[in-house]
Amino acid sequence: MTERIIALIERLSAEHRLSEAEYAELITCPEAAPMLSERAVDARRAIYGDAVYTRGLIEISNICKNDCLYCGIRRSNGDVARYRLSPEEILACAEEGYGLGFRTFVMQGGEDAHFTDDVLCGIVGAIKARFPDCAVTLSMGERSRDSYQRLFDAGADRYLLRHETADAAHYARLHPPEMSFTNRMRCLRDLREIGYQVGCGFMVGSPFQTPGTLAEDLKFIETFKPEMCGIGPFIPHHATPFGDRPAGTLGQTLMLLSIIRLIHPSVLLPATTALGTIHPRGRELGILAGANVVMPNLSPTGVRKQYELYDNKICTGDESAQCRQCLDRRMRDIGYRLVVDRGDFKTI
Ligand code: SAM
Ligand code: FES
C-alpha cells in the first residue's frame, strides 16, 4: 500500500470525509482493506463496544407494482407464487420474535396496493400497543409524504429505503422509466424531515456500477448522514433482465462497510443476508469489517422461499428460533454478542 493510500485512510478516520476522487482511489485499492477494517472496528467499538444489534425481519408481501430490473419479485416475473401476510400472521411473527429477544421489528415488502395507510397504520399501531418497548421499522418502498407522516404518527420509528445509487443516470439503468431518482430522493428527504430514523443504501456490484458511482454513493452518505445504511452485494436472480450478471464481491462489500463506518462512525450498519449468501461466513466477516447489526428472518417458514429477491438466498428453510440461535453462535464465535435491545442510533 502506498504512503498516499495510508494518508487517505488516516484522514478519513480523523475527518470522516474525502473528495469523490479520493473515495474512488480508495475503493480501487484492495490492499487498503486490512487497514480500513482495523480502523472501522476501532471506530465502532468506541461507540457500540462488542454489542451487535439484531432486528427481526418480517417479509409481509412479495406483491409489487414495481419492475426494478434487478429484483426477483418484480411485477413482470410471472414465476413467483405471490403472497401477503394477514395482520394476524404479522402479529404472530412479532410475538414469536419478542420471545426470542427481538426488540425491533422490520416490516418489509413489495409495493403492494393492499397495504394502504389505514391497513399499515393498523398493523403498526397494534405492534406498538402490544410491544411498547419495541421499535418498528418499515421498508415498504416509495410513498407520499402524507403517507409517511401517517405511519409515523401511528408509531413507526424508522424507515429503510435504499437510494440504490446516488447517480441519476445509473439509477435510470437499474429501474423502469416510470421510477425516478428525483422521487427516491424526495422520499428520503420527507422521511428525514418527518422525524424517522432513516436508512439508505445500495447494492455492491450492481450492473453499470463504477468506482465513480460508488464515490457518489459515499459522498451522499457523508452528506445525508443516514441513521442506518443497508449495503450488500448484488446477486443475480435468474428470472430478471440481470440474471446473467456477476454478483458483487465479498472483498468490495467488506471494504465499503469499513469506509462507511469511518465516514459515519455511529451509523447502524447491517451485515446483510445477501452477504451471508455469497460467503458462508459473510455476516461474521461483515461485523469484523465494521458492521454492527444483523437482521435474521422472522417470516413464516412457509413463505420464505417466495420472497426470493436473488438466487440461493440463505435461511429460507429455517425456523425463526433456529436463525436466532445460529446468529447468536456465529457472533459469539467471533467475540461479539447479540443484545436484547431496541438498538437505537447513538448520537455522539
Ligand atoms: N419495496 C421496498 C423497497 O423498494 O425499498 C423493500 C423491498 S426491496 C426488495 C429491498 C431491497 O432489496 C432493495 O432496496 C434492493 O437493494 C435489494 N435487492 C433487490 N434485488 C436484489 C438483488 N438481486 N440482489 C441484492 N439485493 C437486492
Ligand atoms: Fe418491488 Fe423489488 S421490484 S420489491
GROMACS .gro file of C-alpha atoms and ligand atoms in nm:
model
  379
    1MET     CA    1   0.000   0.000   0.000
    2THR     CA    2   0.136   0.342  -0.089
    3GLU     CA    3   0.204   0.627   0.152
    4ARG     CA    4  -0.071   0.815  -0.026
    5ILE     CA    5  -0.336   0.549   0.050
    6ILE     CA    6  -0.224   0.532   0.413
    7ALA     CA    7  -0.259   0.909   0.435
    8LEU     CA    8  -0.609   0.893   0.284
    9ILE     CA    9  -0.719   0.636   0.543
   10GLU     CA   10  -0.568   0.845   0.824
   11ARG     CA   11  -0.756   1.150   0.700
   12LEU     CA   12  -1.082   0.960   0.655
   13SER     CA   13  -1.054   0.824   1.013
   14ALA     CA   14  -0.990   1.170   1.154
   15GLU     CA   15  -1.214   1.391   0.941
   16HIS     CA   16  -1.482   1.145   0.819
   17ARG     CA   17  -1.475   1.282   0.467
   18LEU     CA   18  -1.282   1.266   0.143
   19SER     CA   19  -1.339   1.405  -0.204
   20GLU     CA   20  -1.518   1.189  -0.460
   21ALA     CA   21  -1.192   1.138  -0.649
   22GLU     CA   22  -1.026   1.021  -0.326
   23TYR     CA   23  -1.311   0.780  -0.248
   24ALA     CA   24  -1.272   0.633  -0.597
   25GLU     CA   25  -0.899   0.594  -0.541
   26LEU     CA   26  -0.951   0.414  -0.210
   27ILE     CA   27  -1.219   0.180  -0.346
   28THR     CA   28  -0.991   0.068  -0.626
   29CYS     CA   29  -0.705  -0.022  -0.391
   30PRO     CA   30  -0.780  -0.369  -0.245
   31GLU     CA   31  -0.459  -0.358  -0.037
   32ALA     CA   32  -0.626  -0.086   0.172
   33ALA     CA   33  -0.883  -0.333   0.311
   34PRO     CA   34  -0.694  -0.458   0.622
   35MET     CA   35  -0.611  -0.108   0.748
   36LEU     CA   36  -0.963   0.014   0.670
   37SER     CA   37  -1.125  -0.269   0.864
   38GLU     CA   38  -0.891  -0.223   1.159
   39ARG     CA   39  -0.982   0.146   1.180
   40ALA     CA   40  -1.352   0.073   1.125
   41VAL     CA   41  -1.363  -0.181   1.409
   42ASP     CA   42  -1.190   0.066   1.643
   43ALA     CA   43  -1.441   0.337   1.549
   44ARG     CA   44  -1.739   0.107   1.600
   45ARG     CA   45  -1.604  -0.040   1.927
   46ALA     CA   46  -1.565   0.309   2.075
   47ILE     CA   47  -1.940   0.366   2.035
   48TYR     CA   48  -2.110   0.026   2.046
   49GLY     CA   49  -1.849  -0.194   2.224
   50ASP     CA   50  -1.892  -0.562   2.138
   51ALA     CA   51  -2.271  -0.538   2.105
   52VAL     CA   52  -2.436  -0.646   1.783
   53TYR     CA   53  -2.792  -0.529   1.740
   54THR     CA   54  -3.050  -0.756   1.594
   55ARG     CA   55  -3.372  -0.684   1.406
   56GLY     CA   56  -3.644  -0.935   1.328
   57LEU     CA   57  -3.731  -0.914   0.960
   58ILE     CA   58  -4.090  -0.987   0.863
   59GLU     CA   59  -4.139  -1.010   0.486
   60ILE     CA   60  -4.503  -0.911   0.473
   61SER     CA   61  -4.572  -0.928   0.098
   62ASN     CA   62  -4.396  -1.025  -0.223
   63ILE     CA   63  -4.655  -0.847  -0.436
   64CYS     CA   64  -4.505  -0.543  -0.605
   65LYS     CA   65  -4.621  -0.291  -0.861
   66ASN     CA   66  -4.264  -0.202  -0.949
   67ASP     CA   67  -4.039  -0.361  -1.203
   68CYS     CA   68  -3.687  -0.291  -1.075
   69LEU     CA   69  -3.459  -0.470  -1.319
   70TYR     CA   70  -3.251  -0.644  -1.050
   71CYS     CA   71  -3.528  -0.771  -0.826
   72GLY     CA   72  -3.664  -1.126  -0.822
   73ILE     CA   73  -4.012  -1.021  -0.711
   74ARG     CA   74  -4.054  -0.751  -0.980
   75ARG     CA   75  -4.404  -0.744  -1.124
   76SER     CA   76  -4.311  -0.897  -1.456
   77ASN     CA   77  -4.167  -1.213  -1.302
   78GLY     CA   78  -4.459  -1.445  -1.362
   79ASP     CA   79  -4.290  -1.742  -1.195
   80VAL     CA   80  -4.332  -1.613  -0.839
   81ALA     CA   81  -4.610  -1.753  -0.623
   82ARG     CA   82  -4.738  -1.431  -0.469
   83TYR     CA   83  -4.840  -1.398  -0.103
   84ARG     CA   84  -4.922  -1.139   0.156
   85LEU     CA   85  -4.941  -1.192   0.532
   86SER     CA   86  -5.254  -1.101   0.725
   87PRO     CA   87  -5.232  -0.865   1.026
   88GLU     CA   88  -5.279  -1.169   1.250
   89GLU     CA   89  -4.990  -1.353   1.085
   90ILE     CA   90  -4.767  -1.045   1.117
   91LEU     CA   91  -4.853  -1.009   1.484
   92ALA     CA   92  -4.784  -1.378   1.541
   93CYS     CA   93  -4.435  -1.331   1.387
   94ALA     CA   94  -4.373  -1.036   1.620
   95GLU     CA   95  -4.499  -1.236   1.919
   96GLU     CA   96  -4.258  -1.516   1.842
   97GLY     CA   97  -3.980  -1.265   1.780
   98TYR     CA   98  -4.039  -1.092   2.110
   99GLY     CA   99  -3.999  -1.424   2.289
  100LEU     CA  100  -3.670  -1.478   2.105
  101GLY     CA  101  -3.535  -1.142   2.228
  102PHE     CA  102  -3.605  -0.913   1.934
  103ARG     CA  103  -3.685  -0.552   2.024
  104THR     CA  104  -3.703  -0.417   1.670
  105PHE     CA  105  -3.934  -0.548   1.402
  106VAL     CA  106  -3.873  -0.463   1.039
  107MET     CA  107  -4.172  -0.499   0.813
  108GLN     CA  108  -4.055  -0.521   0.456
  109GLY     CA  109  -4.240  -0.586   0.134
  110GLY     CA  110  -4.304  -0.502  -0.226
  111GLU     CA  111  -4.516  -0.200  -0.312
  112ASP     CA  112  -4.842  -0.384  -0.262
  113ALA     CA  113  -5.154  -0.166  -0.302
  114HIS     CA  114  -5.330  -0.374  -0.038
  115PHE     CA  115  -5.116  -0.205   0.227
  116THR     CA  116  -5.297   0.127   0.226
  117ASP     CA  117  -5.220   0.376   0.501
  118ASP     CA  118  -5.520   0.255   0.701
  119VAL     CA  119  -5.414  -0.110   0.681
  120LEU     CA  120  -5.049  -0.042   0.758
  121CYS     CA  121  -5.123   0.209   1.035
  122GLY     CA  122  -5.348  -0.051   1.195
  123ILE     CA  123  -5.066  -0.306   1.196
  124VAL     CA  124  -4.803  -0.060   1.321
  125GLY     CA  125  -5.040   0.058   1.596
  126ALA     CA  126  -5.117  -0.300   1.702
  127ILE     CA  127  -4.748  -0.392   1.727
  128LYS     CA  128  -4.664  -0.078   1.924
  129ALA     CA  129  -4.958  -0.137   2.160
  130ARG     CA  130  -4.864  -0.500   2.220
  131PHE     CA  131  -4.486  -0.438   2.245
  132PRO     CA  132  -4.438  -0.080   2.368
  133ASP     CA  133  -4.068  -0.142   2.434
  134CYS     CA  134  -4.002  -0.228   2.069
  135ALA     CA  135  -3.910  -0.019   1.767
  136VAL     CA  136  -4.095  -0.062   1.440
  137THR     CA  137  -3.908  -0.018   1.115
  138LEU     CA  138  -4.084  -0.003   0.782
  139SER     CA  139  -3.935  -0.087   0.445
  140MET     CA  140  -4.230  -0.061   0.211
  141GLY     CA  141  -4.090   0.150  -0.069
  142GLU     CA  142  -4.189   0.488  -0.207
  143ARG     CA  143  -4.500   0.653  -0.064
  144SER     CA  144  -4.634   1.006  -0.039
  145ARG     CA  145  -4.519   1.244   0.232
  146ASP     CA  146  -4.865   1.233   0.381
  147SER     CA  147  -4.849   0.855   0.397
  148TYR     CA  148  -4.508   0.861   0.568
  149GLN     CA  149  -4.646   1.114   0.815
  150ARG     CA  150  -4.949   0.898   0.896
  151LEU     CA  151  -4.731   0.592   0.951
  152PHE     CA  152  -4.500   0.792   1.176
  153ASP     CA  153  -4.798   0.919   1.375
  154ALA     CA  154  -4.917   0.558   1.408
  155GLY     CA  155  -4.588   0.475   1.580
  156ALA     CA  156  -4.335   0.375   1.313
  157ASP     CA  157  -3.988   0.473   1.435
  158ARG     CA  158  -3.761   0.401   1.140
  159TYR     CA  159  -3.779   0.368   0.763
  160LEU     CA  160  -3.544   0.187   0.528
  161LEU     CA  161  -3.539   0.298   0.167
  162ARG     CA  162  -3.216   0.225  -0.013
  163HIS     CA  163  -3.129   0.504  -0.253
  164GLU     CA  164  -2.984   0.222  -0.476
  165THR     CA  165  -2.737   0.462  -0.642
  166ALA     CA  166  -2.665   0.831  -0.599
  167ASP     CA  167  -2.602   0.873  -0.971
  168ALA     CA  168  -2.920   0.967  -1.162
  169ALA     CA  169  -2.805   0.811  -1.491
  170HIS     CA  170  -2.711   0.487  -1.314
  171TYR     CA  171  -3.047   0.487  -1.135
  172ALA     CA  172  -3.221   0.506  -1.472
  173ARG     CA  173  -3.036   0.195  -1.593
  174LEU     CA  174  -3.148  -0.010  -1.291
  175HIS     CA  175  -3.513   0.092  -1.294
  176PRO     CA  176  -3.801   0.116  -1.540
  177PRO     CA  177  -3.880   0.461  -1.684
  178GLU     CA  178  -4.174   0.521  -1.451
  179MET     CA  179  -3.944   0.522  -1.147
  180SER     CA  180  -3.738   0.830  -1.083
  181PHE     CA  181  -3.427   0.918  -0.890
  182THR     CA  182  -3.587   1.250  -0.801
  183ASN     CA  183  -3.878   1.079  -0.631
  184ARG     CA  184  -3.645   0.843  -0.445
  185MET     CA  185  -3.455   1.139  -0.305
  186ARG     CA  186  -3.780   1.321  -0.228
  187CYS     CA  187  -3.889   1.022  -0.020
  188LEU     CA  188  -3.564   1.017   0.177
  189ARG     CA  189  -3.588   1.391   0.244
  190ASP     CA  190  -3.951   1.364   0.356
  191LEU     CA  191  -3.872   1.074   0.589
  192ARG     CA  192  -3.589   1.271   0.747
  193GLU     CA  193  -3.800   1.586   0.791
  194ILE     CA  194  -4.087   1.393   0.947
  195GLY     CA  195  -3.853   1.260   1.215
  196TYR     CA  196  -3.786   0.899   1.126
  197GLN     CA  197  -3.451   0.735   1.180
  198VAL     CA  198  -3.376   0.686   0.811
  199GLY     CA  199  -3.183   0.418   0.627
  200CYS     CA  200  -3.048   0.450   0.275
  201GLY     CA  201  -2.812   0.211   0.096
  202PHE     CA  202  -2.717   0.035  -0.224
  203MET     CA  203  -2.613  -0.294  -0.377
  204VAL     CA  204  -2.241  -0.351  -0.422
  205GLY     CA  205  -2.159  -0.465  -0.776
  206SER     CA  206  -2.493  -0.370  -0.928
  207PRO     CA  207  -2.489  -0.364  -1.310
  208PHE     CA  208  -2.324  -0.050  -1.455
  209GLN     CA  209  -2.178   0.049  -1.116
  210THR     CA  210  -1.833   0.209  -1.141
  211PRO     CA  211  -1.582   0.346  -0.889
  212GLY     CA  212  -1.726   0.685  -0.987
  213THR     CA  213  -2.086   0.596  -0.899
  214LEU     CA  214  -1.969   0.432  -0.574
  215ALA     CA  215  -1.781   0.750  -0.489
  216GLU     CA  216  -2.108   0.939  -0.541
  217ASP     CA  217  -2.281   0.693  -0.305
  218LEU     CA  218  -2.017   0.757  -0.040
  219LYS     CA  219  -2.045   1.134  -0.083
  220PHE     CA  220  -2.422   1.105  -0.049
  221ILE     CA  221  -2.384   0.905   0.275
  222GLU     CA  222  -2.131   1.159   0.402
  223THR     CA  223  -2.372   1.448   0.346
  224PHE     CA  224  -2.711   1.285   0.417
  225LYS     CA  225  -2.580   1.112   0.732
  226PRO     CA  226  -2.843   0.837   0.748
  227GLU     CA  227  -2.902   0.673   1.087
  228MET     CA  228  -2.888   0.336   0.906
  229CYS     CA  229  -2.722   0.220   0.588
  230GLY     CA  230  -2.803  -0.110   0.417
  231ILE     CA  231  -2.541  -0.234   0.177
  232GLY     CA  232  -2.498  -0.586   0.046
  233PRO     CA  233  -2.376  -0.750  -0.271
  234PHE     CA  234  -2.595  -0.752  -0.579
  235ILE     CA  235  -2.682  -1.116  -0.652
  236PRO     CA  236  -2.845  -1.207  -0.983
  237HIS     CA  237  -3.191  -1.357  -0.994
  238HIS     CA  238  -3.231  -1.590  -1.290
  239ALA     CA  239  -3.573  -1.455  -1.396
  240THR     CA  240  -3.470  -1.088  -1.422
  241PRO     CA  241  -3.301  -0.893  -1.704
  242PHE     CA  242  -2.980  -0.902  -1.496
  243GLY     CA  243  -2.994  -1.278  -1.447
  244ASP     CA  244  -2.660  -1.339  -1.618
  245ARG     CA  245  -2.468  -1.058  -1.449
  246PRO     CA  246  -2.193  -1.137  -1.198
  247ALA     CA  247  -2.264  -1.094  -0.828
  248GLY     CA  248  -2.094  -0.825  -0.622
  249THR     CA  249  -1.782  -0.947  -0.445
  250LEU     CA  250  -1.716  -1.018  -0.080
  251GLY     CA  251  -1.397  -0.812  -0.083
  252GLN     CA  252  -1.556  -0.499  -0.222
  253THR     CA  253  -1.858  -0.522   0.008
  254LEU     CA  254  -1.636  -0.557   0.316
  255MET     CA  255  -1.422  -0.265   0.210
  256LEU     CA  256  -1.727  -0.043   0.158
  257LEU     CA  257  -1.865  -0.142   0.500
  258SER     CA  258  -1.538  -0.025   0.655
  259ILE     CA  259  -1.535   0.301   0.462
  260ILE     CA  260  -1.896   0.378   0.555
  261ARG     CA  261  -1.818   0.312   0.923
  262LEU     CA  262  -1.530   0.560   0.902
  263ILE     CA  263  -1.742   0.821   0.723
  264HIS     CA  264  -2.017   0.792   0.982
  265PRO     CA  265  -1.889   0.617   1.297
  266SER     CA  266  -2.226   0.582   1.473
  267VAL     CA  267  -2.426   0.457   1.172
  268LEU     CA  268  -2.630   0.139   1.219
  269LEU     CA  269  -2.480  -0.087   0.957
  270PRO     CA  270  -2.613  -0.438   0.891
  271ALA     CA  271  -2.415  -0.740   0.781
  272THR     CA  272  -2.687  -0.843   0.537
  273THR     CA  273  -2.836  -1.175   0.438
  274ALA     CA  274  -2.703  -1.116   0.086
  275LEU     CA  275  -2.352  -1.103   0.232
  276GLY     CA  276  -2.422  -1.432   0.409
  277THR     CA  277  -2.541  -1.571   0.077
  278ILE     CA  278  -2.222  -1.506  -0.122
  279HIS     CA  279  -1.995  -1.644   0.151
  280PRO     CA  280  -2.067  -1.896   0.431
  281ARG     CA  281  -1.916  -1.659   0.688
  282GLY     CA  282  -2.018  -1.340   0.511
  283ARG     CA  283  -2.209  -1.194   0.805
  284GLU     CA  284  -1.927  -1.262   1.052
  285LEU     CA  285  -1.680  -1.103   0.810
  286GLY     CA  286  -1.917  -0.808   0.775
  287ILE     CA  287  -1.912  -0.750   1.152
  288LEU     CA  288  -1.533  -0.783   1.151
  289ALA     CA  289  -1.520  -0.515   0.879
  290GLY     CA  290  -1.726  -0.265   1.080
  291ALA     CA  291  -2.094  -0.364   1.063
  292ASN     CA  292  -2.294  -0.380   1.388
  293VAL     CA  293  -2.642  -0.512   1.302
  294VAL     CA  294  -2.783  -0.844   1.184
  295MET     CA  295  -3.136  -0.896   1.057
  296PRO     CA  296  -3.246  -1.258   1.091
  297ASN     CA  297  -3.569  -1.366   0.930
  298LEU     CA  298  -3.891  -1.390   1.132
  299SER     CA  299  -4.119  -1.459   0.836
  300PRO     CA  300  -4.329  -1.776   0.849
  301THR     CA  301  -4.123  -2.063   0.708
  302GLY     CA  302  -4.397  -2.140   0.456
  303VAL     CA  303  -4.348  -1.815   0.260
  304ARG     CA  304  -3.975  -1.757   0.290
  305LYS     CA  305  -3.880  -1.912  -0.040
  306GLN     CA  306  -4.129  -1.687  -0.215
  307TYR     CA  307  -3.953  -1.370  -0.101
  308GLU     CA  308  -3.666  -1.450  -0.332
  309LEU     CA  309  -3.504  -1.122  -0.436
  310TYR     CA  310  -3.199  -1.311  -0.568
  311ASP     CA  311  -3.097  -1.672  -0.627
  312ASN     CA  312  -2.989  -1.905  -0.345
  313LYS     CA  313  -3.096  -1.679  -0.057
  314ILE     CA  314  -2.995  -1.840   0.274
  315CYS     CA  315  -3.211  -1.934   0.575
  316THR     CA  316  -3.528  -1.992   0.372
  317GLY     CA  317  -3.584  -2.333   0.530
  318ASP     CA  318  -3.514  -2.243   0.893
  319GLU     CA  319  -3.746  -2.167   1.182
  320SER     CA  320  -3.709  -1.822   1.340
  321ALA     CA  321  -3.566  -1.971   1.658
  322GLN     CA  322  -3.301  -2.157   1.457
  323CYS     CA  323  -3.198  -1.834   1.280
  324ARG     CA  324  -3.167  -1.651   1.608
  325GLN     CA  325  -2.962  -1.928   1.770
  326CYS     CA  326  -2.743  -1.964   1.465
  327LEU     CA  327  -2.657  -1.594   1.464
  328ASP     CA  328  -2.606  -1.594   1.841
  329ARG     CA  329  -2.345  -1.864   1.798
  330ARG     CA  330  -2.184  -1.703   1.495
  331MET     CA  331  -2.142  -1.374   1.682
  332ARG     CA  332  -2.006  -1.541   1.996
  333ASP     CA  333  -1.754  -1.729   1.783
  334ILE     CA  334  -1.602  -1.401   1.666
  335GLY     CA  335  -1.605  -1.237   2.011
  336TYR     CA  336  -1.925  -1.033   1.981
  337ARG     CA  337  -2.268  -1.069   2.146
  338LEU     CA  338  -2.622  -1.025   2.022
  339VAL     CA  339  -2.807  -0.794   2.260
  340VAL     CA  340  -3.172  -0.774   2.361
  341ASP     CA  341  -3.218  -0.406   2.288
  342ARG     CA  342  -3.408  -0.174   2.053
  343GLY     CA  343  -3.066  -0.082   1.921
  344ASP     CA  344  -3.128   0.285   1.858
  345PHE     CA  345  -2.889   0.512   1.675
  346LYS     CA  346  -2.643   0.677   1.915
  347THR     CA  347  -2.566   1.043   1.871
  348ILE     CA  348  -2.209   1.123   1.956
  349SAM     N1  349  -4.004  -0.242  -0.175
  349SAM     C1  350  -3.913  -0.194  -0.076
  349SAM     C2  351  -3.808  -0.104  -0.138
  349SAM     O1  352  -3.804  -0.095  -0.261
  349SAM     O2  353  -3.736  -0.042  -0.062
  349SAM     C3  354  -3.847  -0.304   0.004
  349SAM     C4  355  -3.818  -0.432  -0.065
  349SAM     S1  356  -3.680  -0.427  -0.176
  349SAM     C5  357  -3.682  -0.593  -0.236
  349SAM     C6  358  -3.542  -0.426  -0.063
  349SAM     C7  359  -3.403  -0.418  -0.123
  349SAM     O3  360  -3.365  -0.542  -0.178
  349SAM     C8  361  -3.384  -0.322  -0.235
  349SAM     O4  362  -3.365  -0.193  -0.186
  349SAM     C9  363  -3.260  -0.378  -0.309
  349SAM     O5  364  -3.144  -0.301  -0.282
  349SAM    C10  365  -3.249  -0.520  -0.255
  349SAM     N2  366  -3.244  -0.615  -0.366
  349SAM    C11  367  -3.337  -0.634  -0.462
  349SAM     N3  368  -3.292  -0.722  -0.554
  349SAM    C12  369  -3.168  -0.761  -0.517
  349SAM    C13  370  -3.068  -0.846  -0.573
  349SAM     N4  371  -3.089  -0.909  -0.687
  349SAM     N5  372  -2.951  -0.861  -0.507
  349SAM    C14  373  -2.930  -0.796  -0.390
  349SAM     N6  374  -3.018  -0.713  -0.332
  349SAM    C15  375  -3.136  -0.694  -0.396
  350FES    FE1  376  -4.067  -0.415  -0.583
  350FES    FE2  377  -3.845  -0.548  -0.581
  350FES     S1  378  -3.945  -0.459  -0.757
  350FES     S2  379  -3.973  -0.512  -0.414
   0.00000   0.00000   0.00000
